[in-house]
């Protein structure tokens, strides 16, 4: 999360995936002396959609759509191009995405000249843009911490004629094919469904759960969170969401989870938007002495993974296809320097990761085995 590739304020025309069906109990209002009519059963949740949209209504395609011919590859390699990263934060996920991008840039003959991260601070990111652009890169791979302020702070990238490639979140008002080349991300609908299935299966299809989601208009996280809620309601009708809370700062999740646990003594599961935010939830569960509450979250994180291996409170995590996202970002950068039209949005397939397939899942997402701090080896 590793703070999620994917978190801060957001954007326009968000179309949330599916809809959570309301479970309405109709109570009969009987006249005096007349028995009340029996309550009708709860309505079944409608099957959610597996479609999602980008921040400006972009329809996602597959990463495989980013293809270069042999002639185009040769042209890029001969161009002596450079690239830089302007990240929103650091962490396992971002590191893996950058690793995938660097490997692809190397194959393309493109030199990486800088990498910065902003600790989710828009002012820091604005300064980072200035620092990076002093090196005059041809390609900038970035994700906006705050789309509104980034519309101005990213302007030096456009002024220099560099090709901007976006991981998930562009500046407000920027459009694919104009201000940036393409958005590269994960399939949000599938990720939400994977989270729901990990937690639902871990709970045996029944029980009370809580939901902790990012409390901002951030298209990426909003749609992934909504997909989780929709698929949980549809596939596990005997699981009840008893409380949902938003958080603006991932350091606040411990207090929020502690209050949720105290208020709901029968709580059996908690969904959290991303892995570093889940660390606080795990701390709250440990402090409560509960060993029967299962957590599910997004991103493969060493701290959460270690807790999954050694404890009982992590049902699983959903990997984003990090290396593939990185490779896609680099390939989109090549499209940019070639002035080749790219798909507006492409998405990788997520991966369910539990204790049973941790090694395989980690290799699929990060290209290496999990570290000894995770496996205890």
mmCIF file of N, CA, C and O in Angstrom, residues 149 158 226 231 245 251:
data_model
loop_
_atom_site.group_PDB
_atom_site.id
_atom_site.type_symbol
_atom_site.label_atom_id
_atom_site.label_comp_id
_atom_site.label_asym_id
_atom_site.label_seq_id
_atom_site.Cartn_x
_atom_site.Cartn_y
_atom_site.Cartn_z
ATOM 1 N N UNK A 149 -5.106 20.082 -7.374
ATOM 2 C CA UNK A 149 -3.870 20.869 -7.369
ATOM 3 C C UNK A 149 -2.873 20.362 -8.402
ATOM 4 O O UNK A 149 -2.057 21.125 -8.928
ATOM 5 N N UNK A 158 3.858 19.175 -19.060
ATOM 6 C CA UNK A 158 3.269 19.480 -20.359
ATOM 7 C C UNK A 158 4.063 20.563 -21.076
ATOM 8 O O UNK A 158 4.290 20.484 -22.291
ATOM 9 N N UNK A 226 -16.715 -0.390 -3.683
ATOM 10 C CA UNK A 226 -18.114 -0.666 -3.995
ATOM 11 C C UNK A 226 -18.299 -2.064 -4.568
ATOM 12 O O UNK A 226 -19.259 -2.760 -4.252
ATOM 13 N N UNK A 231 -20.465 -7.509 -4.405
ATOM 14 C CA UNK A 231 -20.274 -8.950 -4.582
ATOM 15 C C UNK A 231 -20.459 -9.718 -3.277
ATOM 16 O O UNK A 231 -20.927 -10.857 -3.275
ATOM 17 N N UNK A 245 -17.370 2.511 7.859
ATOM 18 C CA UNK A 245 -16.751 3.779 8.230
ATOM 19 C C UNK A 245 -15.753 4.198 7.167
ATOM 20 O O UNK A 245 -15.131 3.366 6.518
ATOM 21 N N UNK A 251 -3.492 6.292 9.051
ATOM 22 C CA UNK A 251 -3.067 6.133 10.441
ATOM 23 C C UNK A 251 -4.259 6.142 11.398
ATOM 24 O O UNK A 251 -4.092 5.828 12.583
#
